[in-house]
Amino acid sequence: MKWKWPEAARQWKGALGKYSYVLLVMAAGAALLLLPSGGRDSPPEEVPAREEGASFDLEGFERKLERALSLVEGAGETQVVLTLDGGSRQVLARNQDKDGNGGGSNTVVTVGKGSGQQEVVPLQTVAPQFRGALIVCPGGGDAATRLRLIEAVSALTGLGSDRISVCASKP
């Protein structure tokens, strides 16, 4: 059993020469992975406090919609009134345990916040559904303007054209 060190060394040297750039990129990536991702002395990022019972800002949405619809050709200054079906709600995380008899239990997942306080784990917040919309503007009497306004409100709220009313305002 002979060791062929010189021949093996030449093969390694050839392989390293052939793949030197690939190995250099891999080494740089490994070095970057070893670097710390954040300073330990910096304070943690503050997460904005979540309001209990936080709801959809209907007035803010109406103002935003009014500004956008006022830019529609022929509409003029608009006023928008939206109605909602209920309020916003949260879908909570649940833990389902099943036993061998086909029965089971369904419990809401909570997380301890310390000092005996518990907080539920929300999976998502579902915005309320719109029930109807009223748009009042000087150009509401023109059929083409009405159509553009109805299409715009329908696209933004998901309402059908039968639930959107466009009226001309007083001169």
CSV table of N, CA and C in Angstrom, one decimal:
chain,number,residue,atom,x,y,z
A,1,MET,N,0.8,-1.2,0.0
A,1,MET,CA,0.0,0.0,0.0
A,1,MET,C,0.9,1.2,0.0
A,2,LYS,N,0.9,1.9,-1.1
A,2,LYS,CA,1.7,3.1,-1.3
A,2,LYS,C,0.9,4.3,-1.2
A,3,TRP,N,1.4,5.3,-0.5
A,3,TRP,CA,0.8,6.6,-0.4
A,3,TRP,C,1.3,7.5,-1.6
A,4,LYS,N,0.5,8.1,-2.3
A,4,LYS,CA,0.9,8.9,-3.4
A,4,LYS,C,0.6,10.4,-3.1
A,5,TRP,N,1.3,10.9,-2.1
A,5,TRP,CA,1.0,12.3,-1.7
A,5,TRP,C,1.3,13.3,-2.8
A,6,PRO,N,2.4,13.2,-3.5
A,6,PRO,CA,2.6,14.2,-4.5
A,6,PRO,C,1.5,14.2,-5.5
A,7,GLU,N,1.0,13.1,-5.9
A,7,GLU,CA,0.0,13.0,-7.0
A,7,GLU,C,-1.4,13.5,-6.4
A,8,ALA,N,-1.7,13.1,-5.2
A,8,ALA,CA,-2.9,13.6,-4.5
A,8,ALA,C,-2.9,15.1,-4.3
A,9,ALA,N,-1.7,15.6,-4.0
A,9,ALA,CA,-1.6,17.1,-3.8
A,9,ALA,C,-1.8,17.8,-5.1
A,10,ARG,N,-1.3,17.3,-6.2
A,10,ARG,CA,-1.5,17.9,-7.5
A,10,ARG,C,-3.0,17.9,-7.9
A,11,GLN,N,-3.7,16.8,-7.6
A,11,GLN,CA,-5.2,16.8,-7.9
A,11,GLN,C,-5.9,17.8,-7.1
A,12,TRP,N,-5.6,18.0,-5.8
A,12,TRP,CA,-6.3,19.0,-5.0
A,12,TRP,C,-5.9,20.4,-5.5
A,13,LYS,N,-4.7,20.6,-5.8
A,13,LYS,CA,-4.3,21.9,-6.3
A,13,LYS,C,-5.1,22.2,-7.6
A,14,GLY,N,-5.2,21.3,-8.5
A,14,GLY,CA,-6.0,21.5,-9.7
A,14,GLY,C,-7.4,21.8,-9.4
A,15,ALA,N,-8.0,21.0,-8.5
A,15,ALA,CA,-9.4,21.2,-8.2
A,15,ALA,C,-9.6,22.6,-7.5
A,16,LEU,N,-8.7,23.0,-6.6
A,16,LEU,CA,-8.8,24.3,-6.0
A,16,LEU,C,-8.6,25.4,-7.0
A,17,GLY,N,-7.8,25.3,-7.9
A,17,GLY,CA,-7.6,26.3,-9.0
A,17,GLY,C,-8.8,26.4,-9.9
A,18,LYS,N,-9.4,25.3,-10.2
A,18,LYS,CA,-10.6,25.3,-11.0
A,18,LYS,C,-11.8,25.9,-10.4
A,19,TYR,N,-12.0,25.7,-9.1
A,19,TYR,CA,-13.2,26.1,-8.3
A,19,TYR,C,-12.8,27.2,-7.3
A,20,SER,N,-11.8,28.0,-7.6
A,20,SER,CA,-11.4,28.9,-6.6
A,20,SER,C,-12.4,30.0,-6.3
A,21,TYR,N,-13.1,30.5,-7.3
A,21,TYR,CA,-14.1,31.6,-7.1
A,21,TYR,C,-15.3,31.1,-6.4
A,22,VAL,N,-15.7,29.9,-6.7
A,22,VAL,CA,-16.8,29.3,-6.0
A,22,VAL,C,-16.5,29.1,-4.5
A,23,LEU,N,-15.3,28.6,-4.2
A,23,LEU,CA,-14.9,28.4,-2.8
A,23,LEU,C,-14.8,29.8,-2.1
A,24,LEU,N,-14.3,30.8,-2.8
A,24,LEU,CA,-14.2,32.1,-2.2
A,24,LEU,C,-15.6,32.7,-1.8
A,25,VAL,N,-16.5,32.5,-2.7
A,25,VAL,CA,-17.9,33.0,-2.4
A,25,VAL,C,-18.5,32.2,-1.3
A,26,MET,N,-18.3,30.9,-1.2
A,26,MET,CA,-18.8,30.1,-0.1
A,26,MET,C,-18.2,30.5,1.2
A,27,ALA,N,-16.9,30.8,1.2
A,27,ALA,CA,-16.2,31.2,2.4
A,27,ALA,C,-16.7,32.6,2.9
A,28,ALA,N,-16.9,33.5,1.9
A,28,ALA,CA,-17.5,34.8,2.3
A,28,ALA,C,-18.9,34.7,2.9
A,29,GLY,N,-19.7,33.8,2.3
A,29,GLY,CA,-21.0,33.6,2.8
A,29,GLY,C,-21.0,33.0,4.2
A,30,ALA,N,-20.1,32.0,4.5
A,30,ALA,CA,-20.0,31.4,5.8
A,30,ALA,C,-19.5,32.5,6.8
A,31,ALA,N,-18.6,33.4,6.4
A,31,ALA,CA,-18.2,34.4,7.3
A,31,ALA,C,-19.3,35.4,7.6
A,32,LEU,N,-20.1,35.7,6.6
A,32,LEU,CA,-21.3,36.6,6.9
A,32,LEU,C,-22.3,36.0,7.8
A,33,LEU,N,-22.5,34.7,7.7
A,33,LEU,CA,-23.4,34.0,8.6
A,33,LEU,C,-22.9,34.0,10.0
A,34,LEU,N,-21.6,34.0,10.2
A,34,LEU,CA,-21.1,34.0,11.6
A,34,LEU,C,-21.1,35.4,12.3
A,35,LEU,N,-21.3,36.4,11.5
A,35,LEU,CA,-21.4,37.8,12.1
A,35,LEU,C,-22.7,37.9,12.8
A,36,PRO,N,-22.7,38.7,13.9
A,36,PRO,CA,-23.9,38.9,14.7
A,36,PRO,C,-24.8,39.7,13.9
A,37,SER,N,-26.1,39.5,14.0
A,37,SER,CA,-27.1,40.2,13.1
A,37,SER,C,-27.6,41.5,13.8
A,38,GLY,N,-27.4,41.7,15.0
A,38,GLY,CA,-27.8,43.0,15.6
A,38,GLY,C,-27.0,43.2,16.9
A,39,GLY,N,-26.8,44.5,17.2
A,39,GLY,CA,-26.1,44.8,18.4
A,39,GLY,C,-26.8,44.4,19.6
A,40,ARG,N,-26.1,44.0,20.6
A,40,ARG,CA,-26.7,43.6,21.9
A,40,ARG,C,-27.0,44.8,22.8
A,41,ASP,N,-26.2,45.9,22.5
A,41,ASP,CA,-26.4,47.0,23.4
A,41,ASP,C,-27.5,47.9,22.9
A,42,SER,N,-28.1,47.7,21.7
A,42,SER,CA,-29.1,48.6,21.2
A,42,SER,C,-30.5,48.1,21.9
A,43,PRO,N,-31.3,49.1,22.2
A,43,PRO,CA,-32.6,48.8,22.8
A,43,PRO,C,-33.5,48.0,21.8
A,44,PRO,N,-34.4,47.2,22.3
A,44,PRO,CA,-35.2,46.4,21.4
A,44,PRO,C,-36.2,47.4,20.7
A,45,GLU,N,-36.6,47.0,19.5
A,45,GLU,CA,-37.6,47.8,18.8
A,45,GLU,C,-38.9,47.8,19.5
A,46,GLU,N,-39.5,49.0,19.6
A,46,GLU,CA,-40.8,49.1,20.3
A,46,GLU,C,-41.9,48.7,19.3
A,47,VAL,N,-42.8,47.9,19.8
A,47,VAL,CA,-43.9,47.5,19.0
A,47,VAL,C,-45.1,48.4,19.4
A,48,PRO,N,-45.8,49.1,18.5
A,48,PRO,CA,-46.9,49.9,18.9
A,48,PRO,C,-47.9,49.1,19.7
A,49,ALA,N,-48.4,49.7,20.8
A,49,ALA,CA,-49.4,49.1,21.6
A,49,ALA,C,-50.7,48.8,20.8
A,50,ARG,N,-51.2,47.7,21.0
A,50,ARG,CA,-52.5,47.3,20.3
A,50,ARG,C,-53.6,47.7,21.1
A,51,GLU,N,-54.6,48.5,20.6
A,51,GLU,CA,-55.7,48.9,21.4
A,51,GLU,C,-56.6,47.7,21.5
A,52,GLU,N,-57.2,47.7,22.7
A,52,GLU,CA,-58.2,46.6,23.0
A,52,GLU,C,-59.5,47.0,22.2
A,53,GLY,N,-60.0,46.1,21.4
A,53,GLY,CA,-61.2,46.4,20.6
A,53,GLY,C,-60.9,47.3,19.5
A,54,ALA,N,-59.7,47.3,18.9
A,54,ALA,CA,-59.3,48.1,17.8
A,54,ALA,C,-60.3,47.8,16.6
A,55,SER,N,-60.8,48.9,16.0
A,55,SER,CA,-61.7,48.7,14.9
A,55,SER,C,-61.3,49.3,13.7
A,56,PHE,N,-62.0,49.1,12.6
A,56,PHE,CA,-61.8,49.6,11.3
A,56,PHE,C,-62.1,51.1,11.4
A,57,ASP,N,-61.2,52.0,10.8
A,57,ASP,CA,-61.4,53.4,10.8
A,57,ASP,C,-62.3,53.8,9.7
A,58,LEU,N,-63.6,53.8,9.9
A,58,LEU,CA,-64.6,54.1,8.8
A,58,LEU,C,-64.5,55.6,8.4
A,59,GLU,N,-64.4,56.5,9.3
A,59,GLU,CA,-64.3,57.9,8.9
A,59,GLU,C,-63.0,58.2,8.1
A,60,GLY,N,-61.9,57.6,8.5
A,60,GLY,CA,-60.7,57.8,7.8
A,60,GLY,C,-60.8,57.2,6.3
A,61,PHE,N,-61.4,56.1,6.2
A,61,PHE,CA,-61.6,55.5,4.9
A,61,PHE,C,-62.5,56.3,4.0
A,62,GLU,N,-63.6,56.9,4.6
A,62,GLU,CA,-64.5,57.7,3.9
A,62,GLU,C,-63.8,59.0,3.4
A,63,ARG,N,-62.9,59.6,4.3
A,63,ARG,CA,-62.2,60.8,3.8
A,63,ARG,C,-61.2,60.5,2.7
A,64,LYS,N,-60.6,59.4,2.8
A,64,LYS,CA,-59.6,59.0,1.7
A,64,LYS,C,-60.4,58.7,0.4
A,65,LEU,N,-61.6,58.1,0.5
A,65,LEU,CA,-62.4,57.8,-0.7
A,65,LEU,C,-62.9,59.1,-1.3
A,66,GLU,N,-63.3,60.1,-0.4
A,66,GLU,CA,-63.8,61.4,-0.9
A,66,GLU,C,-62.7,62.1,-1.7
A,67,ARG,N,-61.4,62.1,-1.1
A,67,ARG,CA,-60.3,62.7,-1.9
A,67,ARG,C,-60.1,62.1,-3.2
A,68,ALA,N,-60.1,60.7,-3.2
A,68,ALA,CA,-59.9,60.0,-4.5
A,68,ALA,C,-61.0,60.3,-5.5
A,69,LEU,N,-62.3,60.2,-5.1
A,69,LEU,CA,-63.4,60.4,-6.0
A,69,LEU,C,-63.5,61.8,-6.5
A,70,SER,N,-63.0,62.8,-5.7
A,70,SER,CA,-63.0,64.2,-6.1
A,70,SER,C,-62.1,64.4,-7.3
A,71,LEU,N,-61.2,63.5,-7.5
A,71,LEU,CA,-60.3,63.6,-8.7
A,71,LEU,C,-60.9,63.0,-10.0
A,72,VAL,N,-62.0,62.3,-9.8
A,72,VAL,CA,-62.6,61.7,-11.0
A,72,VAL,C,-63.2,62.8,-11.9
A,73,GLU,N,-62.9,62.7,-13.2
A,73,GLU,CA,-63.4,63.7,-14.1
A,73,GLU,C,-64.9,64.0,-14.1
A,74,GLY,N,-65.3,65.2,-13.8
A,74,GLY,CA,-66.7,65.6,-13.8
A,74,GLY,C,-67.4,65.4,-12.5
A,75,ALA,N,-66.7,64.8,-11.5
A,75,ALA,CA,-67.3,64.6,-10.2
A,75,ALA,C,-67.4,65.8,-9.3
A,76,GLY,N,-66.3,66.6,-9.2
A,76,GLY,CA,-66.3,67.7,-8.3
A,76,GLY,C,-66.0,67.3,-6.9
A,77,GLU,N,-66.4,68.2,-6.0
A,77,GLU,CA,-66.1,67.8,-4.6
A,77,GLU,C,-67.2,66.8,-4.1
A,78,THR,N,-66.7,65.7,-3.6
A,78,THR,CA,-67.6,64.6,-3.3
A,78,THR,C,-67.8,64.4,-1.8
A,79,GLN,N,-68.9,63.9,-1.4
A,79,GLN,CA,-69.1,63.4,0.0
A,79,GLN,C,-69.5,62.0,-0.1
A,80,VAL,N,-68.9,61.2,0.8
A,80,VAL,CA,-69.2,59.7,0.8
A,80,VAL,C,-69.7,59.3,2.2
A,81,VAL,N,-70.7,58.4,2.1
A,81,VAL,CA,-71.2,57.8,3.4
A,81,VAL,C,-71.2,56.3,3.1
A,82,LEU,N,-70.6,55.6,4.0
A,82,LEU,CA,-70.5,54.1,3.9
A,82,LEU,C,-71.2,53.5,5.1
A,83,THR,N,-71.9,52.4,4.9
A,83,THR,CA,-72.4,51.6,6.0
A,83,THR,C,-71.8,50.3,6.0
A,84,LEU,N,-71.7,49.7,7.3
A,84,LEU,CA,-71.0,48.5,7.5
A,84,LEU,C,-72.0,47.4,8.0
A,85,ASP,N,-71.7,46.2,7.7
A,85,ASP,CA,-72.3,45.0,8.3
A,85,ASP,C,-71.5,44.6,9.5
A,86,GLY,N,-71.9,45.0,10.7
A,86,GLY,CA,-71.1,44.6,11.9
A,86,GLY,C,-69.8,45.3,12.0
A,87,GLY,N,-68.9,44.8,12.8
A,87,GLY,CA,-67.6,45.4,13.0
A,87,GLY,C,-66.5,44.5,12.7
A,88,SER,N,-65.3,44.9,12.9
A,88,SER,CA,-64.2,44.1,12.6
A,88,SER,C,-64.1,43.0,13.7
A,89,ARG,N,-63.5,41.9,13.3
A,89,ARG,CA,-63.3,40.8,14.3
A,89,ARG,C,-62.0,40.1,14.2
A,90,GLN,N,-61.6,39.5,15.2
A,90,GLN,CA,-60.3,38.7,15.1
A,90,GLN,C,-60.5,37.2,15.1
A,91,VAL,N,-59.8,36.5,14.3
A,91,VAL,CA,-59.8,35.1,14.3
A,91,VAL,C,-58.7,34.6,15.2
A,92,LEU,N,-59.0,33.9,16.2
A,92,LEU,CA,-58.1,33.5,17.3
A,92,LEU,C,-57.5,32.1,17.0
A,93,ALA,N,-56.3,31.9,17.4
A,93,ALA,CA,-55.6,30.6,17.3
A,93,ALA,C,-56.3,29.6,18.3
A,94,ARG,N,-56.6,28.4,17.8
A,94,ARG,CA,-57.2,27.4,18.7
A,94,ARG,C,-56.4,26.1,18.7
A,95,ASN,N,-56.5,25.4,19.8
A,95,ASN,CA,-55.9,24.1,20.0
A,95,ASN,C,-57.0,23.1,20.0
A,96,GLN,N,-56.9,22.1,19.1
A,96,GLN,CA,-58.0,21.1,19.1
A,96,GLN,C,-57.3,19.8,19.5
A,97,ASP,N,-57.9,19.2,20.6
A,97,ASP,CA,-57.5,17.9,21.1
A,97,ASP,C,-58.6,16.9,20.8
A,98,LYS,N,-58.3,15.8,20.2
A,98,LYS,CA,-59.3,14.8,19.9
A,98,LYS,C,-58.9,13.5,20.7
A,99,ASP,N,-59.9,12.9,21.2
A,99,ASP,CA,-59.7,11.6,21.9
A,99,ASP,C,-60.1,10.4,20.9
A,100,GLY,N,-59.9,9.2,21.4
A,100,GLY,CA,-60.2,8.0,20.6
A,100,GLY,C,-61.6,7.8,20.2
A,101,ASN,N,-62.6,8.4,21.0
A,101,ASN,CA,-64.0,8.2,20.8
A,101,ASN,C,-64.6,9.1,19.8
A,102,GLY,N,-63.8,10.0,19.2
A,102,GLY,CA,-64.3,10.9,18.2
A,102,GLY,C,-64.7,12.2,18.8
A,103,GLY,N,-64.6,12.4,20.1
A,103,GLY,CA,-64.9,13.6,20.8
A,103,GLY,C,-63.6,14.4,20.9
A,104,GLY,N,-63.7,15.5,21.5
A,104,GLY,CA,-62.5,16.3,21.8
A,104,GLY,C,-62.8,17.7,22.4
A,105,SER,N,-61.8,18.5,22.5
A,105,SER,CA,-61.9,19.8,23.1
A,105,SER,C,-61.3,20.8,22.1
A,106,ASN,N,-61.8,22.0,22.2
A,106,ASN,CA,-61.3,23.1,21.4
A,106,ASN,C,-61.1,24.3,22.3
A,107,THR,N,-59.8,24.7,22.5
A,107,THR,CA,-59.5,25.8,23.4
A,107,THR,C,-58.7,26.9,22.7
A,108,VAL,N,-58.9,28.1,23.1
A,108,VAL,CA,-58.2,29.2,22.6
A,108,VAL,C,-56.8,29.2,23.1
A,109,VAL,N,-55.8,29.5,22.2
A,109,VAL,CA,-54.4,29.5,22.6
A,109,VAL,C,-54.1,30.9,23.2
A,110,THR,N,-53.4,30.8,24.4
A,110,THR,CA,-53.0,32.0,25.1
A,110,THR,C,-51.5,32.0,25.3
A,111,VAL,N,-51.0,33.2,25.5
A,111,VAL,CA,-49.6,33.3,25.8
A,111,VAL,C,-49.4,34.1,27.1
A,112,GLY,N,-48.5,33.6,27.9
A,112,GLY,CA,-48.3,34.3,29.2
A,112,GLY,C,-47.4,35.6,29.0
A,113,LYS,N,-47.9,36.7,29.6
A,113,LYS,CA,-47.1,37.9,29.4
A,113,LYS,C,-46.3,38.2,30.7
A,114,GLY,N,-46.3,37.4,31.6
A,114,GLY,CA,-45.6,37.6,32.9
A,114,GLY,C,-46.6,38.1,33.9
A,115,SER,N,-46.2,37.9,35.2
A,115,SER,CA,-47.0,38.3,36.3
A,115,SER,C,-48.4,37.8,36.3
A,116,GLY,N,-48.6,36.6,35.7
A,116,GLY,CA,-49.9,36.0,35.7
A,116,GLY,C,-50.9,36.5,34.7
A,117,GLN,N,-50.5,37.4,33.8
A,117,GLN,CA,-51.3,37.9,32.7
A,117,GLN,C,-51.3,37.0,31.5
A,118,GLN,N,-52.4,36.8,30.8
A,118,GLN,CA,-52.5,35.9,29.6
A,118,GLN,C,-53.0,36.8,28.5
A,119,GLU,N,-52.6,36.5,27.3
A,119,GLU,CA,-53.1,37.2,26.1
A,119,GLU,C,-53.4,36.2,25.0
A,120,VAL,N,-54.5,36.4,24.3
A,120,VAL,CA,-54.9,35.5,23.3
A,120,VAL,C,-54.0,35.7,22.1
A,121,VAL,N,-53.9,34.7,21.2
A,121,VAL,CA,-53.1,34.8,20.0
A,121,VAL,C,-54.0,34.9,18.8
A,122,PRO,N,-54.0,36.2,18.2
A,122,PRO,CA,-54.9,36.4,17.0
A,122,PRO,C,-54.1,35.9,15.8
A,123,LEU,N,-54.8,35.2,14.9
A,123,LEU,CA,-54.3,34.7,13.6
A,123,LEU,C,-54.5,35.8,12.6
A,124,GLN,N,-55.6,36.5,12.6
A,124,GLN,CA,-55.9,37.5,11.6
A,124,GLN,C,-57.0,38.4,12.1
A,125,THR,N,-57.1,39.6,11.6
A,125,THR,CA,-58.2,40.5,11.9
A,125,THR,C,-59.0,40.6,10.6
A,126,VAL,N,-60.2,40.4,10.7
A,126,VAL,CA,-61.1,40.4,9.5
A,126,VAL,C,-61.8,41.8,9.6
A,127,ALA,N,-61.7,42.5,8.5
A,127,ALA,CA,-62.3,43.8,8.4
A,127,ALA,C,-63.8,43.6,8.2
A,128,PRO,N,-64.6,44.6,8.6
A,128,PRO,CA,-66.1,44.4,8.4
A,128,PRO,C,-66.4,44.5,6.9
A,129,GLN,N,-67.6,44.0,6.6
A,129,GLN,CA,-68.1,44.0,5.2
A,129,GLN,C,-68.9,45.3,5.0
A,130,PHE,N,-68.8,45.9,3.8
A,130,PHE,CA,-69.6,47.1,3.6
A,130,PHE,C,-71.0,46.6,3.2
A,131,ARG,N,-72.0,47.5,3.6
A,131,ARG,CA,-73.4,47.2,3.3
A,131,ARG,C,-73.9,48.1,2.1
A,132,GLY,N,-73.4,49.3,2.1
A,132,GLY,CA,-73.9,50.2,1.0
A,132,GLY,C,-73.0,51.5,1.0
A,133,ALA,N,-73.2,52.3,-0.1
A,133,ALA,CA,-72.4,53.5,-0.2
A,133,ALA,C,-73.3,54.6,-0.9
A,134,LEU,N,-73.2,55.8,-0.4
A,134,LEU,CA,-73.8,56.9,-1.0
A,134,LEU,C,-72.8,58.0,-1.3
A,135,ILE,N,-72.8,58.4,-2.6
A,135,ILE,CA,-71.9,59.4,-3.1
A,135,ILE,C,-72.7,60.6,-3.5
A,136,VAL,N,-72.4,61.8,-2.9
A,136,VAL,CA,-73.0,63.0,-3.3
A,136,VAL,C,-72.0,64.0,-3.9
A,137,CYS,N,-72.2,64.4,-5.1
A,137,CYS,CA,-71.3,65.3,-5.8
A,137,CYS,C,-72.0,66.1,-6.9
A,138,PRO,N,-71.4,67.3,-7.3
A,138,PRO,CA,-72.1,68.1,-8.3
A,138,PRO,C,-72.3,67.4,-9.6
A,139,GLY,N,-71.4,66.5,-10.0
A,139,GLY,CA,-71.5,65.8,-11.3
A,139,GLY,C,-72.3,64.5,-11.2
A,140,GLY,N,-73.0,64.3,-10.1
A,140,GLY,CA,-73.8,63.1,-9.9
A,140,GLY,C,-74.9,62.9,-10.9
A,141,GLY,N,-75.3,64.0,-11.6
A,141,GLY,CA,-76.4,63.9,-12.5
A,141,GLY,C,-76.0,63.4,-13.9
A,142,ASP,N,-74.7,63.4,-14.2
A,142,ASP,CA,-74.2,63.0,-15.5
A,142,ASP,C,-74.0,61.4,-15.5
A,143,ALA,N,-74.5,60.8,-16.5
A,143,ALA,CA,-74.5,59.3,-16.5
A,143,ALA,C,-73.1,58.7,-16.6
A,144,ALA,N,-72.2,59.4,-17.4
A,144,ALA,CA,-70.8,58.9,-17.5
A,144,ALA,C,-70.1,59.0,-16.2
A,145,THR,N,-70.3,60.2,-15.5
A,145,THR,CA,-69.6,60.4,-14.2
A,145,THR,C,-70.2,59.4,-13.2
A,146,ARG,N,-71.5,59.2,-13.2
A,146,ARG,CA,-72.0,58.2,-12.2
A,146,ARG,C,-71.4,56.8,-12.4
A,147,LEU,N,-71.3,56.4,-13.7
A,147,LEU,CA,-70.7,55.1,-14.0
A,147,LEU,C,-69.3,55.0,-13.5
A,148,ARG,N,-68.5,56.1,-13.7
A,148,ARG,CA,-67.1,56.1,-13.2
A,148,ARG,C,-67.0,56.0,-11.7
A,149,LEU,N,-67.9,56.8,-11.0
A,149,LEU,CA,-67.9,56.7,-9.6
A,149,LEU,C,-68.3,55.4,-9.0
A,150,ILE,N,-69.3,54.8,-9.6
A,150,ILE,CA,-69.8,53.5,-9.2
A,150,ILE,C,-68.7,52.4,-9.4
A,151,GLU,N,-68.0,52.5,-10.5
A,151,GLU,CA,-67.0,51.5,-10.8
A,151,GLU,C,-65.8,51.7,-9.8
A,152,ALA,N,-65.5,52.9,-9.4
A,152,ALA,CA,-64.4,53.2,-8.5
A,152,ALA,C,-64.8,52.7,-7.1
A,153,VAL,N,-66.0,53.0,-6.6
A,153,VAL,CA,-66.4,52.6,-5.3
A,153,VAL,C,-66.5,51.1,-5.2
A,154,SER,N,-67.0,50.5,-6.3
A,154,SER,CA,-67.1,49.0,-6.3
A,154,SER,C,-65.8,48.4,-6.2
A,155,ALA,N,-64.8,48.9,-6.9
A,155,ALA,CA,-63.5,48.3,-6.9
A,155,ALA,C,-62.8,48.4,-5.5
A,156,LEU,N,-63.1,49.5,-4.8
A,156,LEU,CA,-62.4,49.8,-3.5
A,156,LEU,C,-63.1,49.1,-2.4
A,157,THR,N,-64.4,48.9,-2.5
A,157,THR,CA,-65.2,48.3,-1.4
A,157,THR,C,-65.7,46.9,-1.6
A,158,GLY,N,-65.8,46.5,-2.8
A,158,GLY,CA,-66.3,45.2,-3.1
A,158,GLY,C,-67.8,45.2,-3.2
A,159,LEU,N,-68.5,46.3,-3.2
A,159,LEU,CA,-69.9,46.4,-3.3
A,159,LEU,C,-70.3,46.3,-4.7
A,160,GLY,N,-71.5,45.7,-4.9
A,160,GLY,CA,-72.1,45.6,-6.2
A,160,GLY,C,-72.7,47.0,-6.6
A,161,SER,N,-73.0,47.2,-7.9
A,161,SER,CA,-73.5,48.5,-8.3
A,161,SER,C,-74.9,48.7,-7.7
A,162,ASP,N,-75.7,47.7,-7.4
A,162,ASP,CA,-77.0,47.8,-6.8
A,162,ASP,C,-76.9,48.4,-5.4
A,163,ARG,N,-75.8,48.4,-4.7
A,163,ARG,CA,-75.6,48.9,-3.4
A,163,ARG,C,-74.9,50.2,-3.3
A,164,ILE,N,-74.7,50.9,-4.4
A,164,ILE,CA,-74.0,52.1,-4.5
A,164,ILE,C,-74.9,53.2,-5.1
A,165,SER,N,-75.2,54.2,-4.4
A,165,SER,CA,-76.1,55.3,-4.9
A,165,SER,C,-75.3,56.6,-5.2
A,166,VAL,N,-75.4,57.2,-6.3
A,166,VAL,CA,-74.8,58.4,-6.7
A,166,VAL,C,-75.8,59.5,-6.9
A,167,CYS,N,-75.7,60.6,-6.2
A,167,CYS,CA,-76.7,61.7,-6.3
A,167,CYS,C,-76.0,63.0,-6.6
A,168,ALA,N,-76.7,63.8,-7.3
A,168,ALA,CA,-76.2,65.2,-7.6
A,168,ALA,C,-76.4,66.1,-6.4
A,169,SER,N,-75.4,66.9,-6.0
A,169,SER,CA,-75.6,67.8,-4.9
A,169,SER,C,-76.3,69.1,-5.3
A,170,LYS,N,-76.8,69.8,-4.4
A,170,LYS,CA,-77.4,71.1,-4.7
A,170,LYS,C,-76.4,72.1,-5.2
A,171,PRO,N,-76.8,72.9,-6.2
A,171,PRO,CA,-75.9,73.9,-6.7
A,171,PRO,C,-75.5,75.0,-5.8
